[in-house]
Structures are given as structure tokens and as C-alpha cells.
mmCIF file of C-alpha atoms in Angstrom:
data_model
loop_
_atom_site.group_PDB
_atom_site.id
_atom_site.type_symbol
_atom_site.label_atom_id
_atom_site.label_comp_id
_atom_site.label_asym_id
_atom_site.label_seq_id
_atom_site.Cartn_x
_atom_site.Cartn_y
_atom_site.Cartn_z
ATOM 1 C CA MET A 1426 81.888 103.275 106.965
ATOM 2 C CA GLN A 1427 80.719 105.147 104.059
ATOM 3 C CA LEU A 1428 81.891 103.620 101.210
ATOM 4 C CA LYS A 1429 82.171 106.586 97.903
ATOM 5 C CA PRO A 1430 83.192 104.976 94.831
ATOM 6 C CA VAL A 1431 83.941 107.100 91.688
ATOM 7 C CA SER A 1432 80.799 106.777 89.271
ATOM 8 C CA LEU A 1433 81.796 106.947 85.705
ATOM 9 C CA THR A 1434 80.548 105.923 82.594
ATOM 10 C CA THR A 1435 81.624 105.269 78.833
ATOM 11 C CA ALA A 1436 78.939 107.297 77.550
ATOM 12 C CA ASP A 1437 80.169 110.524 78.574
ATOM 13 C CA SER A 1438 81.779 112.917 77.124
ATOM 14 C CA ASP A 1439 84.756 112.906 79.114
ATOM 15 C CA PHE A 1440 85.014 109.967 80.301
ATOM 16 C CA GLU A 1441 88.438 109.702 78.480
ATOM 17 C CA ASP A 1442 90.259 112.107 80.570
ATOM 18 C CA ARG A 1443 88.086 111.425 83.640
ATOM 19 C CA LEU A 1444 89.575 107.975 83.069
ATOM 20 C CA THR A 1445 93.202 108.849 82.588
ATOM 21 C CA GLU A 1446 93.163 111.460 85.598
ATOM 22 C CA LEU A 1447 91.379 109.015 87.880
ATOM 23 C CA THR A 1448 94.054 106.138 87.131
ATOM 24 C CA ALA A 1449 97.446 108.092 86.675
ATOM 25 C CA TRP A 1450 99.796 107.538 89.295
ATOM 26 C CA GLU A 1451 103.504 108.531 89.497
ATOM 27 C CA SER A 1452 104.775 108.132 92.950
ATOM 28 C CA VAL A 1453 108.666 108.522 92.336
ATOM 29 C CA SER A 1454 108.741 111.928 91.373
ATOM 30 C CA ASP A 1455 108.676 113.924 94.545
ATOM 31 C CA LEU A 1456 112.045 115.728 94.816
ATOM 32 C CA SER A 1457 112.560 115.452 98.397
ATOM 33 C CA ARG A 1458 112.245 111.725 98.365
ATOM 34 C CA GLN A 1459 114.264 111.109 95.894
ATOM 35 C CA THR A 1460 117.120 113.674 97.981
ATOM 36 C CA ARG A 1461 116.531 111.056 100.500
ATOM 37 C CA VAL A 1462 117.284 108.089 99.264
ATOM 38 C CA ALA A 1463 120.014 109.667 97.773
ATOM 39 C CA GLU A 1464 121.640 110.313 100.686
ATOM 40 C CA ILE A 1465 120.878 106.972 102.215
ATOM 41 C CA ILE A 1466 122.176 104.971 99.498
ATOM 42 C CA GLN A 1467 125.152 107.227 99.897
ATOM 43 C CA ALA A 1468 125.325 106.293 103.224
ATOM 44 C CA ILE A 1469 125.140 102.702 103.010
ATOM 45 C CA ARG A 1470 127.954 102.657 100.551
ATOM 46 C CA HIS A 1471 130.282 104.409 102.595
ATOM 47 C CA ASP A 1472 129.246 103.199 105.925
ATOM 48 C CA GLY A 1473 128.273 99.977 105.497
ATOM 49 C CA ASP A 1474 127.005 98.117 108.047
ATOM 50 C CA ASP A 1475 127.017 100.884 110.504
ATOM 51 C CA ALA A 1476 124.640 103.224 108.493
ATOM 52 C CA LEU A 1477 122.336 99.834 108.273
ATOM 53 C CA VAL A 1478 122.351 99.456 111.907
ATOM 54 C CA ARG A 1479 121.760 103.250 112.240
ATOM 55 C CA LEU A 1480 119.056 103.619 109.816
ATOM 56 C CA THR A 1481 117.260 100.356 110.990
ATOM 57 C CA ARG A 1482 117.007 102.008 114.298
ATOM 58 C CA GLU A 1483 116.012 104.813 113.018
ATOM 59 C CA LEU A 1484 113.231 104.289 110.459
ATOM 60 C CA ASP A 1485 112.096 100.598 111.531
ATOM 61 C CA HIS A 1486 112.146 101.558 115.149
ATOM 62 C CA TYR A 1487 114.192 98.182 115.626
ATOM 63 C CA PRO A 1488 116.684 98.060 118.739
ATOM 64 C CA VAL A 1489 119.446 96.106 116.650
ATOM 65 C CA ALA A 1490 123.273 96.302 118.139
ATOM 66 C CA HIS A 1491 124.758 94.842 115.366
ATOM 67 C CA ALA A 1492 124.063 94.167 111.745
ATOM 68 C CA SER A 1493 124.759 90.317 112.157
ATOM 69 C CA ASP A 1494 121.396 90.375 114.658
ATOM 70 C CA LEU A 1495 119.813 91.455 111.311
ATOM 71 C CA VAL A 1496 120.666 87.908 109.689
ATOM 72 C CA LEU A 1497 118.513 84.882 109.961
ATOM 73 C CA ASP A 1498 119.874 81.828 109.036
ATOM 74 C CA ALA A 1499 117.933 78.354 108.021
ATOM 75 C CA GLN A 1500 117.086 76.842 111.441
ATOM 76 C CA ALA A 1501 115.185 80.144 112.089
ATOM 77 C CA LEU A 1502 113.066 79.893 108.924
ATOM 78 C CA GLU A 1503 112.313 75.886 109.362
ATOM 79 C CA ALA A 1504 111.368 76.680 112.861
ATOM 80 C CA ALA A 1505 108.735 79.855 112.132
ATOM 81 C CA PHE A 1506 107.210 76.752 109.246
ATOM 82 C CA ASN A 1507 107.050 74.112 111.653
ATOM 83 C CA GLY A 1508 105.370 76.744 114.390
ATOM 84 C CA LEU A 1509 102.009 77.240 112.145
ATOM 85 C CA SER A 1510 99.121 75.364 111.858
ATOM 86 C CA ASP A 1511 99.102 72.358 109.731
ATOM 87 C CA GLU A 1512 96.091 74.765 107.705
ATOM 88 C CA LEU A 1513 98.533 77.401 107.157
ATOM 89 C CA LYS A 1514 101.636 74.854 105.991
ATOM 90 C CA ARG A 1515 98.837 73.125 103.763
ATOM 91 C CA ALA A 1516 97.881 76.180 102.287
ATOM 92 C CA LEU A 1517 101.775 77.293 101.544
ATOM 93 C CA THR A 1518 102.764 74.761 100.242
ATOM 94 C CA THR A 1519 99.760 73.982 97.387
ATOM 95 C CA ALA A 1520 101.038 77.777 96.435
ATOM 96 C CA ARG A 1521 104.240 76.955 96.417
ATOM 97 C CA ASP A 1522 103.896 73.980 94.508
ATOM 98 C CA ARG A 1523 101.423 75.561 92.072
ATOM 99 C CA VAL A 1524 104.405 78.705 91.735
ATOM 100 C CA TRP A 1525 107.015 76.022 91.027
ATOM 101 C CA ALA A 1526 105.196 74.318 88.372
ATOM 102 C CA PHE A 1527 104.098 77.574 86.219
ATOM 103 C CA HIS A 1528 107.748 78.632 85.946
ATOM 104 C CA GLU A 1529 108.984 75.694 85.396
ATOM 105 C CA ALA A 1530 106.905 75.552 82.394
ATOM 106 C CA GLN A 1531 107.866 78.737 81.757
ATOM 107 C CA LYS A 1532 111.757 78.274 81.670
ATOM 108 C CA GLU A 1533 113.679 79.294 78.950
ATOM 109 C CA SER A 1534 116.436 76.863 77.932
ATOM 110 C CA SER A 1535 119.583 77.156 75.734
ATOM 111 C CA TRP A 1536 119.322 76.807 71.789
ATOM 112 C CA ARG A 1537 121.319 76.574 68.558
ATOM 113 C CA LEU A 1538 119.951 77.598 64.839
ATOM 114 C CA PRO A 1539 121.484 74.749 62.321
ATOM 115 C CA ASP A 1540 125.009 75.395 60.962
ATOM 116 C CA GLN A 1541 124.384 77.355 57.733
ATOM 117 C CA GLY A 1542 127.634 76.292 56.595
ATOM 118 C CA ASP A 1543 129.435 79.590 56.534
ATOM 119 C CA GLY A 1544 131.535 78.684 60.148
ATOM 120 C CA ILE A 1545 128.968 81.241 61.977
ATOM 121 C CA VAL A 1546 126.590 79.744 64.924
ATOM 122 C CA LEU A 1547 123.683 81.443 66.150
ATOM 123 C CA GLY A 1548 122.023 80.447 68.885
ATOM 124 C CA GLN A 1549 121.067 81.909 72.436
ATOM 125 C CA GLU A 1550 122.841 80.650 75.798
ATOM 126 C CA VAL A 1551 120.856 80.906 78.744
ATOM 127 C CA ARG A 1552 122.377 80.964 82.089
ATOM 128 C CA PRO A 1553 121.342 81.985 86.168
ATOM 129 C CA MET A 1554 122.954 84.771 87.667
ATOM 130 C CA SER A 1555 125.281 84.183 90.670
ATOM 131 C CA ARG A 1556 123.147 86.184 92.850
ATOM 132 C CA VAL A 1557 119.336 88.008 93.268
ATOM 133 C CA GLY A 1558 117.448 90.357 96.344
ATOM 134 C CA LEU A 1559 114.266 89.557 97.053
ATOM 135 C CA TYR A 1560 112.571 92.852 98.782
ATOM 136 C CA VAL A 1561 109.229 91.547 100.506
ATOM 137 C CA PRO A 1562 106.734 94.345 102.299
ATOM 138 C CA GLY A 1563 106.569 93.964 105.950
ATOM 139 C CA GLY A 1564 105.152 97.435 107.456
ATOM 140 C CA LYS A 1565 101.288 97.757 106.590
ATOM 141 C CA ALA A 1566 100.422 94.110 105.774
ATOM 142 C CA THR A 1567 102.721 91.110 104.998
ATOM 143 C CA TYR A 1568 102.660 89.225 102.109
ATOM 144 C CA PRO A 1569 104.140 85.528 101.876
ATOM 145 C CA SER A 1570 102.964 85.614 98.325
ATOM 146 C CA SER A 1571 105.320 87.974 97.235
ATOM 147 C CA VAL A 1572 107.846 85.500 98.704
ATOM 148 C CA LEU A 1573 106.650 82.491 97.000
ATOM 149 C CA MET A 1574 105.976 84.373 93.948
ATOM 150 C CA ASN A 1575 109.659 86.041 93.309
ATOM 151 C CA ALA A 1576 111.999 83.261 94.836
ATOM 152 C CA ILE A 1577 110.846 80.504 93.028
ATOM 153 C CA PRO A 1578 111.039 81.688 89.311
ATOM 154 C CA ALA A 1579 115.086 82.424 90.514
ATOM 155 C CA LYS A 1580 115.559 78.829 92.061
ATOM 156 C CA VAL A 1581 114.016 77.573 88.998
ATOM 157 C CA ALA A 1582 116.098 79.147 86.653
ATOM 158 C CA GLY A 1583 119.255 77.902 89.035
ATOM 159 C CA VAL A 1584 120.341 81.173 90.591
ATOM 160 C CA PRO A 1585 122.466 79.541 93.755
ATOM 161 C CA LEU A 1586 121.735 82.872 96.071
ATOM 162 C CA VAL A 1587 118.404 83.990 96.516
ATOM 163 C CA GLN A 1588 118.912 86.976 99.022
ATOM 164 C CA MET A 1589 115.688 88.234 101.277
ATOM 165 C CA VAL A 1590 115.713 91.343 102.925
ATOM 166 C CA VAL A 1591 112.396 92.004 104.740
ATOM 167 C CA PRO A 1592 111.359 95.205 107.127
ATOM 168 C CA ALA A 1593 110.764 94.268 110.894
ATOM 169 C CA PRO A 1594 109.315 97.359 112.709
ATOM 170 C CA GLY A 1595 109.766 96.925 115.655
ATOM 171 C CA GLY A 1596 111.562 94.003 115.597
ATOM 172 C CA ASP A 1597 108.298 92.206 115.200
ATOM 173 C CA ILE A 1598 108.432 89.979 111.938
ATOM 174 C CA ASN A 1599 105.090 87.771 110.441
ATOM 175 C CA PRO A 1600 106.040 84.388 110.731
ATOM 176 C CA VAL A 1601 104.402 83.041 107.860
ATOM 177 C CA VAL A 1602 106.347 85.438 105.684
ATOM 178 C CA LEU A 1603 110.006 83.170 106.958
ATOM 179 C CA ALA A 1604 107.784 80.003 106.477
ATOM 180 C CA ALA A 1605 107.071 81.235 102.871
ATOM 181 C CA ALA A 1606 111.099 81.711 102.497
ATOM 182 C CA HIS A 1607 111.612 78.172 103.730
ATOM 183 C CA LEU A 1608 109.505 76.593 101.107
ATOM 184 C CA ALA A 1609 110.538 78.975 98.682
ATOM 185 C CA LYS A 1610 114.447 77.997 99.573
ATOM 186 C CA VAL A 1611 115.492 80.914 99.910
ATOM 187 C CA ASP A 1612 119.301 81.188 101.019
ATOM 188 C CA ARG A 1613 119.955 84.006 103.342
ATOM 189 C CA VAL A 1614 117.417 86.520 104.816
ATOM 190 C CA VAL A 1615 117.709 89.442 106.489
ATOM 191 C CA THR A 1616 115.591 91.888 108.499
ATOM 192 C CA ILE A 1617 115.797 95.497 106.709
ATOM 193 C CA GLY A 1618 113.799 97.592 104.981
ATOM 194 C CA GLY A 1619 113.042 100.431 102.599
ATOM 195 C CA ALA A 1620 115.849 102.509 100.525
ATOM 196 C CA GLN A 1621 118.166 101.334 103.017
ATOM 197 C CA ALA A 1622 117.960 97.544 102.084
ATOM 198 C CA ILE A 1623 117.849 98.389 98.584
ATOM 199 C CA ALA A 1624 120.808 100.444 98.825
ATOM 200 C CA ALA A 1625 122.893 96.679 100.609
ATOM 201 C CA LEU A 1626 121.537 94.515 98.183
ATOM 202 C CA ALA A 1627 122.895 96.548 95.310
ATOM 203 C CA TYR A 1628 126.433 97.840 96.619
ATOM 204 C CA GLY A 1629 126.448 95.263 99.732
ATOM 205 C CA THR A 1630 127.974 96.182 102.857
ATOM 206 C CA GLU A 1631 129.698 93.814 105.926
ATOM 207 C CA SER A 1632 126.715 92.033 106.196
ATOM 208 C CA VAL A 1633 124.644 91.829 102.881
ATOM 209 C CA LEU A 1634 125.787 90.427 99.778
ATOM 210 C CA PRO A 1635 125.456 92.389 96.927
ATOM 211 C CA VAL A 1636 123.130 91.210 94.197
ATOM 212 C CA ASP A 1637 123.296 90.842 90.598
ATOM 213 C CA LYS A 1638 119.202 91.763 90.280
ATOM 214 C CA ILE A 1639 116.596 93.191 92.817
ATOM 215 C CA VAL A 1640 112.832 92.228 92.689
ATOM 216 C CA GLY A 1641 109.788 92.400 94.572
ATOM 217 C CA PRO A 1642 107.410 95.127 95.066
ATOM 218 C CA GLY A 1643 107.491 98.118 97.860
ATOM 219 C CA ASN A 1644 106.404 101.582 98.674
ATOM 220 C CA ALA A 1645 107.638 105.145 97.091
ATOM 221 C CA TRP A 1646 110.970 104.772 99.120
ATOM 222 C CA VAL A 1647 111.712 101.275 97.687
ATOM 223 C CA ALA A 1648 110.480 102.456 94.160
ATOM 224 C CA THR A 1649 112.910 105.522 94.077
ATOM 225 C CA ALA A 1650 115.820 103.592 95.912
ATOM 226 C CA LYS A 1651 115.416 100.873 92.890
ATOM 227 C CA ARG A 1652 115.294 103.830 90.282
ATOM 228 C CA GLN A 1653 118.340 105.216 91.386
ATOM 229 C CA VAL A 1654 120.478 102.235 91.844
ATOM 230 C CA PHE A 1655 119.164 100.774 88.253
ATOM 231 C CA GLY A 1656 122.159 100.234 86.203
ATOM 232 C CA LYS A 1657 124.347 99.788 88.994
ATOM 233 C CA VAL A 1658 122.457 96.031 89.282
ATOM 234 C CA GLY A 1659 119.334 95.046 87.602
ATOM 235 C CA ILE A 1660 115.515 95.418 88.668
ATOM 236 C CA ASP A 1661 112.262 94.193 87.723
ATOM 237 C CA MET A 1662 110.053 97.278 87.532
ATOM 238 C CA ILE A 1663 109.189 100.075 89.481
ATOM 239 C CA ALA A 1664 105.848 98.750 90.951
ATOM 240 C CA GLY A 1665 103.184 101.638 91.845
ATOM 241 C CA PRO A 1666 99.833 100.770 93.878
ATOM 242 C CA SER A 1667 98.324 97.614 93.377
ATOM 243 C CA GLU A 1668 95.120 97.794 91.444
ATOM 244 C CA ILE A 1669 92.445 94.948 90.425
ATOM 245 C CA LEU A 1670 89.813 95.587 87.777
ATOM 246 C CA VAL A 1671 86.536 93.205 87.676
ATOM 247 C CA TYR A 1672 84.006 93.029 84.922
ATOM 248 C CA VAL A 1673 81.017 91.331 86.032
ATOM 249 C CA GLU A 1674 78.013 90.144 84.427
ATOM 250 C CA PRO A 1675 74.763 88.513 86.965
ATOM 251 C CA PRO A 1676 73.865 86.235 87.866
ATOM 252 C CA MET A 1677 76.855 86.488 90.393
ATOM 253 C CA ASP A 1678 77.003 86.406 94.007
ATOM 254 C CA PRO A 1679 77.919 90.284 94.870
ATOM 255 C CA ASP A 1680 80.085 89.379 97.884
ATOM 256 C CA TRP A 1681 82.155 87.507 96.049
ATOM 257 C CA VAL A 1682 82.850 90.365 93.542
ATOM 258 C CA ALA A 1683 83.226 92.985 96.574
ATOM 259 C CA MET A 1684 86.054 90.529 98.169
ATOM 260 C CA ASP A 1685 87.439 90.733 95.527
ATOM 261 C CA LEU A 1686 87.680 94.196 94.801
ATOM 262 C CA PHE A 1687 88.537 93.878 98.729
ATOM 263 C CA SER A 1688 91.781 91.761 97.820
ATOM 264 C CA GLN A 1689 94.337 94.482 96.725
ATOM 265 C CA ALA A 1690 92.381 97.447 98.728
ATOM 266 C CA GLU A 1691 93.559 95.934 101.738
ATOM 267 C CA HIS A 1692 97.471 96.273 100.236
ATOM 268 C CA ASP A 1693 97.492 100.325 101.094
ATOM 269 C CA GLU A 1694 95.511 103.179 100.579
ATOM 270 C CA ASP A 1695 96.780 104.376 97.547
ATOM 271 C CA ALA A 1696 95.831 100.770 95.969
ATOM 272 C CA GLN A 1697 93.289 101.056 92.902
ATOM 273 C CA PRO A 1698 90.142 98.703 92.880
ATOM 274 C CA ILE A 1699 87.652 99.219 89.517
ATOM 275 C CA LEU A 1700 84.197 97.596 89.085
ATOM 276 C CA VAL A 1701 83.430 97.162 84.955
ATOM 277 C CA TYR A 1702 79.988 96.550 84.435
ATOM 278 C CA CYS A 1703 76.869 96.640 82.125
ATOM 279 C CA ASP A 1704 73.825 96.352 85.003
ATOM 280 C CA PRO A 1705 73.777 99.481 87.063
ATOM 281 C CA ALA A 1706 71.301 97.585 89.041
ATOM 282 C CA PHE A 1707 74.025 94.733 89.884
ATOM 283 C CA ALA A 1708 76.653 97.303 90.650
ATOM 284 C CA GLU A 1709 74.264 98.750 93.762
ATOM 285 C CA GLN A 1710 74.466 95.120 94.888
ATOM 286 C CA VAL A 1711 78.469 95.230 94.961
ATOM 287 C CA LEU A 1712 78.460 98.235 96.612
ATOM 288 C CA ASP A 1713 75.753 97.225 99.270
ATOM 289 C CA SER A 1714 77.923 94.328 99.978
ATOM 290 C CA MET A 1715 81.237 96.313 100.299
ATOM 291 C CA THR A 1716 79.536 97.845 102.806
ATOM 292 C CA ARG A 1717 78.043 95.391 104.626
ATOM 293 C CA LEU A 1718 81.431 93.081 104.437
ATOM 294 C CA LEU A 1719 83.762 96.069 105.306
ATOM 295 C CA PRO A 1720 83.139 95.779 109.082
ATOM 296 C CA THR A 1721 84.127 92.620 109.592
ATOM 297 C CA LEU A 1722 87.423 92.576 107.787
ATOM 298 C CA GLU A 1723 90.797 93.161 109.930
ATOM 299 C CA ARG A 1724 92.458 96.005 107.138
ATOM 300 C CA ALA A 1725 88.764 97.905 107.572
ATOM 301 C CA ASP A 1726 90.216 100.912 107.405
ATOM 302 C CA ILE A 1727 93.216 100.856 104.852
ATOM 303 C CA ILE A 1728 90.428 99.313 102.672
ATOM 304 C CA GLU A 1729 87.917 101.958 103.209
ATOM 305 C CA GLN A 1730 90.552 104.457 102.655
ATOM 306 C CA SER A 1731 91.432 102.612 99.248
ATOM 307 C CA ILE A 1732 87.527 102.957 98.430
ATOM 308 C CA ASN A 1733 86.660 106.449 98.729
ATOM 309 C CA ARG A 1734 90.935 107.733 97.632
ATOM 310 C CA ARG A 1735 90.684 105.459 94.360
ATOM 311 C CA CYS A 1736 88.271 103.157 93.528
ATOM 312 C CA LEU A 1737 86.226 103.692 90.154
ATOM 313 C CA PHE A 1738 82.698 102.114 89.477
ATOM 314 C CA ILE A 1739 82.227 101.865 85.273
ATOM 315 C CA GLU A 1740 79.056 101.143 83.621
ATOM 316 C CA ALA A 1741 80.052 100.316 80.649
ATOM 317 C CA LYS A 1742 77.247 99.891 77.414
ATOM 318 C CA ASP A 1743 78.332 96.488 76.759
ATOM 319 C CA ARG A 1744 80.435 93.771 76.834
ATOM 320 C CA ASP A 1745 82.535 94.909 73.306
ATOM 321 C CA ASP A 1746 82.579 98.407 75.296
ATOM 322 C CA ALA A 1747 84.157 96.953 78.753
ATOM 323 C CA ILE A 1748 86.818 94.748 76.862
ATOM 324 C CA ASP A 1749 87.696 98.198 75.391
ATOM 325 C CA VAL A 1750 87.997 99.880 78.809
ATOM 326 C CA ILE A 1751 89.922 96.810 80.490
ATOM 327 C CA ASN A 1752 92.509 97.045 77.685
ATOM 328 C CA ARG A 1753 92.744 101.141 78.374
ATOM 329 C CA VAL A 1754 93.368 100.261 81.964
ATOM 330 C CA ALA A 1755 95.782 97.111 81.331
ATOM 331 C CA PRO A 1756 95.067 96.458 84.924
ATOM 332 C CA GLU A 1757 97.661 94.466 86.904
ATOM 333 C CA HIS A 1758 95.459 92.210 88.081
ATOM 334 C CA LEU A 1759 92.073 91.282 86.017
ATOM 335 C CA GLU A 1760 89.065 88.948 87.015
ATOM 336 C CA LEU A 1761 86.268 88.170 84.685
ATOM 337 C CA CYS A 1762 83.457 87.390 86.586
ATOM 338 C CA VAL A 1763 81.204 85.912 83.200
ATOM 339 C CA ASP A 1764 80.143 82.589 82.084
ATOM 340 C CA ASP A 1765 82.483 81.957 79.539
ATOM 341 C CA PRO A 1766 85.302 84.136 80.327
ATOM 342 C CA GLU A 1767 87.815 81.974 77.415
ATOM 343 C CA ALA A 1768 85.323 83.464 74.977
ATOM 344 C CA MET A 1769 86.667 86.593 76.061
ATOM 345 C CA LEU A 1770 90.352 86.248 75.999
ATOM 346 C CA PRO A 1771 91.468 86.789 72.754
ATOM 347 C CA GLU A 1772 90.093 90.054 72.873
ATOM 348 C CA ILE A 1773 92.063 91.330 76.107
ATOM 349 C CA ARG A 1774 95.459 92.507 75.491
#
């Protein structure tokens, strides 16, 4: 496997233009996709479960007979958890506890200003939504982390019903995803995906409850559908491909840096890993590590495509210059592989 990330240096006169070009992404502007998604949404609105079953057979190749077969009960989720190894159970439980504690600290509460004596009351009442829909990817990769990080905030907020949708291509679904749903106290799971799942969450069918807000990442079809149902329901955001920026100053283990870049590259071929550095010799060590480690990974083919399509190696003049690049890119995931990361944080926007 040959890896060929694009190399840039901030000293180049065209650096800003090239960075803009190489980090640009707009996945939901394809007119044919927009049209097809609109047709799918209309089919779900008009035909409900019948359309849901037909589209699941057609698009997910899941030979389901009835829509009721798509709904998993709490016992199925608990059984998935019980079937895991002790190591996986501990890992998921630890992650659940940490995410839960984080969002408990973040939780908003109602407040009122002191009475000003004129009869006017100023304040804010914070109330949970009634129903939230959670989309969890289930195609090329599965993400129990998406379950935890999207379901738990809703449960901490007090949402009484969290309904999760997850595609099951060919009828298969990763039990770790279901186990995460069990730990996160997800109330309902429906094994559907794509634009049809978003439409079902927004408008409801006989088997899928309509929700107030839809959260969670997905592919371009999911993003397009979320854009089209926004207004009928709330959404979190229109997510693009995953991205990570790692800023590194030696001494640092280049294998660690390589694996951190792979952590997002493995999501899909359009994910964007970016390495920012001031030491070109160390960047070469990282590339050597990437080349050596890649063949050992289960998702090597997808990682290789991501690296060769969208990976950037950016040489900065110094730390301040690197911080400018970080703020310019504003990555989804940022790692500061330096001996004093806290010193950099005030400059990171």
C-alpha cells in the first residue's frame, strides 16, 4: 500500500487558496440526490410502513416481511449486551459513565431574574423535548460511540422517549451498537436507515413514532434528508465527513500519531486527516509509521483511500503559525501532541 498525502507549507504564496480548495466539502448539493430524497420522503408520508418495508428491501437488501419486524424490544438490547465479552462490557460501561458525567455537568437549568418591582418577570424555563430521534450509521462501519454521545445527552436532559434508527444491511446489525443502546437507556430501536429513516422519524409511520428533533451523523443521503425535513422537526446539524487535525511537536511516538490520523480516516473514504508540524523529518517518520501500520488494520482499504484522497501534511513555520492553521481549519477533532497542550488552549478558537 502506497500512501500519498498532499504536502503543503504555510510559506507558499498560494497556501491559503490551496488550503481552502483541499478542505472544501459540500456533499448535499447533488441535484439528483435531492430529487430522489424528496421522492423517498413523499413515499413515507403517503404510504407509511408499506413504503418503509419496500425501501428497506430495496436499499438495505433486508428481506423484511412486516414493519413490525424492524422494531427491536428492550430484551433484544439487553441480550446483545449480555452476549459481549467482559472486556467490551467494561469498555462500553466506562465510556457510558464518562459521557453521562460530562453532560450532567453541562446540563442547563431554569432561572429567573430578581423581581424589579414593575410586575415583569424575566427568566428562562428549561424543559426536555418529548421525543428525540437518534440516527446511528450502520453501513461500512458501526459506531457504538455515536449511540452513547447522542442518546445520553437526551436522557440527561430528561427526554422521556429516545427512538434510535440504525440500518441493518442484509439484516445484519452489530451487537455492540445494540449493547450501547441498552446502556444509554434508548427506549425504542428500529432497524432502518438512509433517507427513509429520517423521513419516518420526521413524519411518523404506523411503526415509527414521529419525533421533535433528529440527531446523529450519516452519509450524504442522510444529510440531504435532514436538510429537507428541517422545519418539520429540529435537527442537530448537517454533518460532513469526519475530520481530524493533529498538531505534533517531537519528541513523540510517530506510531501514536499515525494511529490517531487513522482513527478518523477509517470512517469512510471522504474523511480528512490533517497533520500539522514544524519538523519535516518527524513528519517523514509519521508517514513511515502510517505505511507500516496500515496493512495490519481491518479497514485498511478505506483508510488508504481516505489518505490518498484527502489527507494533508502541512508544514508550519512555528507554533504560532500552526495555531493559525488550526483556527483556519477549525477541525471536528483536534489533537495537540505537545508537552504543554494547556499552554496552547487559550489561542485555540
